[in-house]
PDB file of C-alpha atoms in Angstrom:
ATOM      1  CA  MET A   1       0.564  -0.065  -0.415  1.00 70.00           C
ATOM      2  CA  GLU A   2       2.510   2.372   0.320  1.00 83.00           C
ATOM      3  CA  TYR A   3       2.620   3.785  -3.168  1.00 92.00           C
ATOM      4  CA  TYR A   4      -1.115   3.459  -3.804  1.00 94.00           C
ATOM      5  CA  THR A   5      -1.667   7.310  -2.874  1.00 94.00           C
ATOM      6  CA  TRP A   6       0.884   7.546  -5.534  1.00 96.00           C
ATOM      7  CA  ILE A   7      -1.395   5.809  -7.951  1.00 97.00           C
ATOM      8  CA  LEU A   8      -4.214   7.540  -6.616  1.00 96.00           C
ATOM      9  CA  THR A   9      -2.571  11.052  -7.329  1.00 97.00           C
ATOM     10  CA  PHE A  10      -2.324   9.438 -11.422  1.00 97.00           C
ATOM     11  CA  HIS A  11      -5.332   7.904 -11.485  1.00 98.00           C
ATOM     12  CA  ILE A  12      -7.709  11.729 -10.754  1.00 97.00           C
ATOM     13  CA  MET A  13      -4.602  13.466 -12.767  1.00 98.00           C
ATOM     14  CA  ALA A  14      -5.023  11.099 -16.127  1.00 98.00           C
ATOM     15  CA  MET A  15      -8.937  11.055 -15.246  1.00 98.00           C
ATOM     16  CA  MET A  16      -8.866  15.046 -14.998  1.00 97.00           C
ATOM     17  CA  SER A  17      -7.671  14.566 -18.610  1.00 98.00           C
ATOM     18  CA  TRP A  18     -10.126  12.558 -19.551  1.00 98.00           C
ATOM     19  CA  MET A  19     -12.429  14.314 -18.629  1.00 98.00           C
ATOM     20  CA  ALA A  20     -11.382  17.723 -20.836  1.00 97.00           C
ATOM     21  CA  MET A  21     -11.574  15.788 -23.711  1.00 98.00           C
ATOM     22  CA  LEU A  22     -15.284  13.858 -22.257  1.00 98.00           C
ATOM     23  CA  PHE A  23     -16.291  18.073 -21.824  1.00 97.00           C
ATOM     24  CA  TYR A  24     -14.497  19.556 -24.842  1.00 97.00           C
ATOM     25  CA  GLN A  25     -14.839  17.248 -27.899  1.00 98.00           C
ATOM     26  CA  PRO A  26     -18.711  18.097 -28.513  1.00 97.00           C
ATOM     27  CA  ARG A  27     -18.094  20.931 -28.092  1.00 96.00           C
ATOM     28  CA  LEU A  28     -15.630  21.327 -31.224  1.00 97.00           C
ATOM     29  CA  TYR A  29     -18.473  18.484 -32.525  1.00 97.00           C
ATOM     30  CA  VAL A  30     -21.113  21.997 -32.068  1.00 96.00           C
ATOM     31  CA  TYR A  31     -18.719  23.484 -33.751  1.00 96.00           C
ATOM     32  CA  HIS A  32     -17.386  21.422 -36.920  1.00 96.00           C
ATOM     33  CA  THR A  33     -21.434  21.312 -37.707  1.00 96.00           C
ATOM     34  CA  GLU A  34     -22.624  24.386 -37.537  1.00 95.00           C
ATOM     35  CA  HIS A  35     -19.894  25.915 -39.649  1.00 95.00           C
ATOM     36  CA  GLN A  36     -20.236  23.575 -42.175  1.00 94.00           C
ATOM     37  CA  ASP A  37     -20.628  25.193 -44.854  1.00 94.00           C
ATOM     38  CA  LYS A  38     -16.834  26.873 -44.418  1.00 96.00           C
ATOM     39  CA  LYS A  39     -13.942  24.417 -44.846  1.00 95.00           C
ATOM     40  CA  GLU A  40     -11.130  26.756 -44.234  1.00 96.00           C
ATOM     41  CA  PHE A  41     -12.553  26.128 -40.145  1.00 96.00           C
ATOM     42  CA  VAL A  42     -13.957  22.828 -40.725  1.00 96.00           C
ATOM     43  CA  ASP A  43     -10.072  22.014 -42.218  1.00 96.00           C
ATOM     44  CA  VAL A  44      -8.684  23.647 -38.420  1.00 97.00           C
ATOM     45  CA  VAL A  45     -11.737  21.606 -36.349  1.00 97.00           C
ATOM     46  CA  LYS A  46     -11.023  18.443 -37.828  1.00 97.00           C
ATOM     47  CA  ILE A  47      -7.190  18.940 -36.528  1.00 97.00           C
ATOM     48  CA  GLN A  48      -8.322  19.599 -33.761  1.00 97.00           C
ATOM     49  CA  GLU A  49     -10.839  17.102 -33.305  1.00 98.00           C
ATOM     50  CA  LEU A  50      -8.170  14.522 -34.213  1.00 98.00           C
ATOM     51  CA  LYS A  51      -5.458  15.506 -31.492  1.00 97.00           C
ATOM     52  CA  MET A  52      -8.196  15.623 -29.114  1.00 97.00           C
ATOM     53  CA  TYR A  53      -9.337  12.542 -28.900  1.00 98.00           C
ATOM     54  CA  LYS A  54      -6.106  10.239 -30.483  1.00 97.00           C
ATOM     55  CA  TYR A  55      -3.587  12.137 -28.590  1.00 97.00           C
ATOM     56  CA  ILE A  56      -5.631  13.511 -24.996  1.00 97.00           C
ATOM     57  CA  GLY A  57      -8.576  11.619 -25.238  1.00 97.00           C
ATOM     58  CA  VAL A  58      -7.687   7.011 -25.169  1.00 98.00           C
ATOM     59  CA  PRO A  59      -4.073   7.486 -23.685  1.00 98.00           C
ATOM     60  CA  ALA A  60      -5.857   9.788 -20.145  1.00 98.00           C
ATOM     61  CA  MET A  61      -9.152   7.200 -20.433  1.00 98.00           C
ATOM     62  CA  TRP A  62      -6.673   4.119 -20.928  1.00 98.00           C
ATOM     63  CA  ALA A  63      -4.391   5.598 -18.239  1.00 98.00           C
ATOM     64  CA  THR A  64      -7.276   6.563 -16.230  1.00 98.00           C
ATOM     65  CA  ILE A  65      -8.722   2.358 -16.187  1.00 98.00           C
ATOM     66  CA  ILE A  66      -5.189   1.252 -15.972  1.00 98.00           C
ATOM     67  CA  SER A  67      -4.565   2.611 -12.853  1.00 98.00           C
ATOM     68  CA  GLY A  68      -8.194   2.268 -10.911  1.00 97.00           C
ATOM     69  CA  ALA A  69      -7.729  -1.243 -11.659  1.00 97.00           C
ATOM     70  CA  ILE A  70      -4.205  -1.315 -10.148  1.00 97.00           C
ATOM     71  CA  MET A  71      -6.050   0.242  -6.731  1.00 96.00           C
ATOM     72  CA  LEU A  72      -8.729  -2.655  -6.445  1.00 96.00           C
ATOM     73  CA  TYR A  73      -5.598  -5.036  -6.823  1.00 95.00           C
ATOM     74  CA  LEU A  74      -4.230  -3.939  -3.862  1.00 94.00           C
ATOM     75  CA  ASN A  75      -7.314  -2.390  -2.571  1.00 93.00           C
ATOM     76  CA  PRO A  76      -9.866  -5.515  -2.968  1.00 93.00           C
ATOM     77  CA  TYR A  77     -12.149  -4.140  -0.474  1.00 94.00           C
ATOM     78  CA  LEU A  78     -13.580  -1.689  -1.890  1.00 92.00           C
ATOM     79  CA  LEU A  79     -14.984  -4.335  -4.067  1.00 92.00           C
ATOM     80  CA  SER A  80     -16.380  -6.165  -1.253  1.00 90.00           C
ATOM     81  CA  SER A  81     -19.991  -6.361   0.295  1.00 84.00           C
ATOM     82  CA  GLN A  82     -19.322  -4.461   3.298  1.00 87.00           C
ATOM     83  CA  ALA A  83     -18.106  -1.618   0.779  1.00 86.00           C
ATOM     84  CA  GLY A  84     -21.272  -1.130   0.823  1.00 86.00           C
ATOM     85  CA  GLY A  85     -21.957  -0.955  -3.014  1.00 90.00           C
ATOM     86  CA  TRP A  86     -20.656   2.423  -3.310  1.00 94.00           C
ATOM     87  CA  MET A  87     -17.910   1.402  -5.612  1.00 96.00           C
ATOM     88  CA  HIS A  88     -20.013  -0.766  -8.127  1.00 95.00           C
ATOM     89  CA  ALA A  89     -22.348   2.291  -8.529  1.00 95.00           C
ATOM     90  CA  LYS A  90     -18.634   4.627  -8.936  1.00 97.00           C
ATOM     91  CA  LEU A  91     -17.663   1.466 -11.659  1.00 97.00           C
ATOM     92  CA  PHE A  92     -21.202   1.408 -13.218  1.00 97.00           C
ATOM     93  CA  PHE A  93     -20.954   4.849 -13.974  1.00 97.00           C
ATOM     94  CA  ALA A  94     -17.348   5.295 -15.025  1.00 98.00           C
ATOM     95  CA  LEU A  95     -18.552   2.652 -17.568  1.00 98.00           C
ATOM     96  CA  LEU A  96     -20.868   4.820 -19.266  1.00 98.00           C
ATOM     97  CA  LEU A  97     -18.080   7.055 -19.546  1.00 98.00           C
ATOM     98  CA  ILE A  98     -16.117   5.010 -21.559  1.00 98.00           C
ATOM     99  CA  ILE A  99     -18.619   4.225 -23.676  1.00 98.00           C
ATOM    100  CA  TYR A 100     -19.312   7.968 -23.921  1.00 98.00           C
ATOM    101  CA  SER A 101     -15.664   8.298 -24.611  1.00 98.00           C
ATOM    102  CA  PHE A 102     -16.283   5.558 -27.280  1.00 98.00           C
ATOM    103  CA  SER A 103     -18.762   7.448 -29.393  1.00 98.00           C
ATOM    104  CA  LEU A 104     -17.529  10.340 -29.531  1.00 98.00           C
ATOM    105  CA  GLY A 105     -14.408   8.509 -31.245  1.00 98.00           C
ATOM    106  CA  TYR A 106     -16.983   7.212 -34.082  1.00 98.00           C
ATOM    107  CA  TYR A 107     -19.238  11.093 -34.390  1.00 98.00           C
ATOM    108  CA  ARG A 108     -15.535  12.061 -35.019  1.00 98.00           C
ATOM    109  CA  LYS A 109     -14.989   9.427 -37.661  1.00 97.00           C
ATOM    110  CA  LYS A 110     -18.787  10.336 -39.015  1.00 96.00           C
ATOM    111  CA  LEU A 111     -17.698  14.102 -39.265  1.00 97.00           C
ATOM    112  CA  GLU A 112     -13.960  13.852 -40.622  1.00 96.00           C
ATOM    113  CA  LYS A 113     -16.125  11.879 -44.187  1.00 96.00           C
ATOM    114  CA  ASP A 114     -18.360  15.480 -43.650  1.00 94.00           C
ATOM    115  CA  ASP A 115     -21.208  12.843 -42.334  1.00 94.00           C
ATOM    116  CA  TYR A 116     -23.965  15.068 -39.882  1.00 93.00           C
ATOM    117  CA  GLU A 117     -26.471  13.260 -39.702  1.00 93.00           C
ATOM    118  CA  ARG A 118     -26.076  14.464 -36.056  1.00 94.00           C
ATOM    119  CA  SER A 119     -27.133  18.823 -35.705  1.00 93.00           C
ATOM    120  CA  GLY A 120     -24.802  21.216 -33.587  1.00 94.00           C
ATOM    121  CA  ASN A 121     -28.366  20.727 -30.722  1.00 94.00           C
ATOM    122  CA  PHE A 122     -27.777  16.929 -30.464  1.00 96.00           C
ATOM    123  CA  PHE A 123     -24.080  18.132 -29.369  1.00 97.00           C
ATOM    124  CA  ARG A 124     -24.719  20.282 -26.973  1.00 95.00           C
ATOM    125  CA  ALA A 125     -27.380  17.623 -25.375  1.00 96.00           C
ATOM    126  CA  TYR A 126     -24.203  15.290 -25.721  1.00 96.00           C
ATOM    127  CA  ASN A 127     -21.911  17.775 -24.252  1.00 96.00           C
ATOM    128  CA  GLU A 128     -23.902  17.349 -21.006  1.00 96.00           C
ATOM    129  CA  ILE A 129     -23.877  13.662 -20.664  1.00 97.00           C
ATOM    130  CA  PRO A 130     -19.783  13.491 -19.028  1.00 97.00           C
ATOM    131  CA  THR A 131     -21.955  15.951 -16.378  1.00 96.00           C
ATOM    132  CA  ILE A 132     -24.044  13.780 -15.111  1.00 96.00           C
ATOM    133  CA  LEU A 133     -21.516  10.914 -14.837  1.00 97.00           C
ATOM    134  CA  SER A 134     -18.707  12.173 -13.416  1.00 96.00           C
ATOM    135  CA  LEU A 135     -21.964  13.815 -11.036  1.00 96.00           C
ATOM    136  CA  PHE A 136     -21.635  10.743  -9.877  1.00 97.00           C
ATOM    137  CA  ILE A 137     -19.525   9.512 -10.119  1.00 97.00           C
ATOM    138  CA  VAL A 138     -17.995  11.259  -7.736  1.00 96.00           C
ATOM    139  CA  ALA A 139     -20.596  12.054  -4.748  1.00 96.00           C
ATOM    140  CA  TYR A 140     -19.750   8.275  -4.561  1.00 96.00           C
ATOM    141  CA  VAL A 141     -16.141   8.747  -3.954  1.00 95.00           C
ATOM    142  CA  ILE A 142     -16.939  11.469  -2.267  1.00 96.00           C
ATOM    143  CA  THR A 143     -19.266  10.027   0.295  1.00 95.00           C
ATOM    144  CA  LYS A 144     -18.068   6.146   0.462  1.00 94.00           C
ATOM    145  CA  THR A 145     -22.253   5.348  -0.088  1.00 93.00           C
ATOM    146  CA  PHE A 146     -24.821   4.467  -2.430  1.00 93.00           C
ATOM    147  CA  SER A 147     -28.089   5.962  -2.530  1.00 92.00           C
ATOM    148  CA  LEU A 148     -30.660   5.139  -4.364  1.00 94.00           C
ATOM    149  CA  LEU A 149     -32.482   8.679  -4.730  1.00 95.00           C
ATOM    150  CA  PHE A 150     -29.596  11.145  -4.710  1.00 95.00           C
ATOM    151  CA  THR A 151     -28.932   8.381  -8.349  1.00 95.00           C
ATOM    152  CA  ILE A 152     -32.658   9.319  -9.191  1.00 96.00           C
ATOM    153  CA  ILE A 153     -33.356  12.281  -8.253  1.00 96.00           C
ATOM    154  CA  THR A 154     -29.299  13.096 -10.615  1.00 95.00           C
ATOM    155  CA  LEU A 155     -30.702  10.924 -12.965  1.00 96.00           C
ATOM    156  CA  LEU A 156     -34.699  13.183 -13.776  1.00 96.00           C
ATOM    157  CA  ILE A 157     -33.036  16.480 -12.630  1.00 96.00           C
ATOM    158  CA  GLY A 158     -29.832  15.322 -15.578  1.00 95.00           C
ATOM    159  CA  SER A 159     -32.436  13.897 -17.804  1.00 95.00           C
ATOM    160  CA  PHE A 160     -34.832  17.360 -18.605  1.00 96.00           C
ATOM    161  CA  ILE A 161     -30.911  18.932 -18.402  1.00 95.00           C
ATOM    162  CA  VAL A 162     -30.425  17.700 -21.675  1.00 95.00           C
ATOM    163  CA  TYR A 163     -33.989  17.323 -23.336  1.00 94.00           C
ATOM    164  CA  LYS A 164     -33.730  21.299 -22.717  1.00 93.00           C
ATOM    165  CA  VAL A 165     -31.099  21.923 -24.462  1.00 93.00           C
ATOM    166  CA  TYR A 166     -31.647  19.374 -26.940  1.00 93.00           C
ATOM    167  CA  LYS A 167     -34.841  21.033 -27.824  1.00 91.00           C
ATOM    168  CA  GLN A 168     -34.005  24.557 -27.841  1.00 89.00           C
ATOM    169  CA  LYS A 169     -33.950  26.687 -30.822  1.00 81.00           C
ATOM    170  CA  GLU A 170     -31.257  25.883 -32.959  1.00 70.00           C
ATOM    171  CA  LYS A 171     -28.334  28.832 -33.738  1.00 65.00           C
ATOM    172  CA  LYS A 172     -28.324  30.246 -36.401  1.00 62.00           C
ATOM    173  CA  VAL A 173     -24.273  30.853 -37.931  1.00 58.00           C
ATOM    174  CA  SER A 174     -23.811  34.255 -39.391  1.00 56.00           C
TER     175      SER A 174
END
């Protein structure tokens, strides 16, 4: 356990880098989608999307996963029934973040081919998902408990926010 806090530190830093990509990548997709008629602008955004995803997001995601797995290996108590189940809930929402991360790669490839099947509003709403998922993760880690009431209320409020963002009027690009 001598190195546990160093691994934890690395885990938190990797997670912060990964979250930076998760928060910013969909914003790039908004710009890309809403300015698709400006080729020079889109060409620059495509480079940003690639670098953000491939060189920051994916390595940070794997660093987060690997360091987290090492910590669980070093402290298996966290997965025991005596720990209260919060780690299982955290891991579930972390899995959803991983799936979300890969979905950003999917959308990046579609946009790279100029396939605009999704609107700017879709990506604005999609941009809210990592905030909601990270709220669960951080809350479970800090409180070291699982609360069904907190989970349901947060899901309802988060879903409402995503819906309102998605349904807002499309922005006019000049």
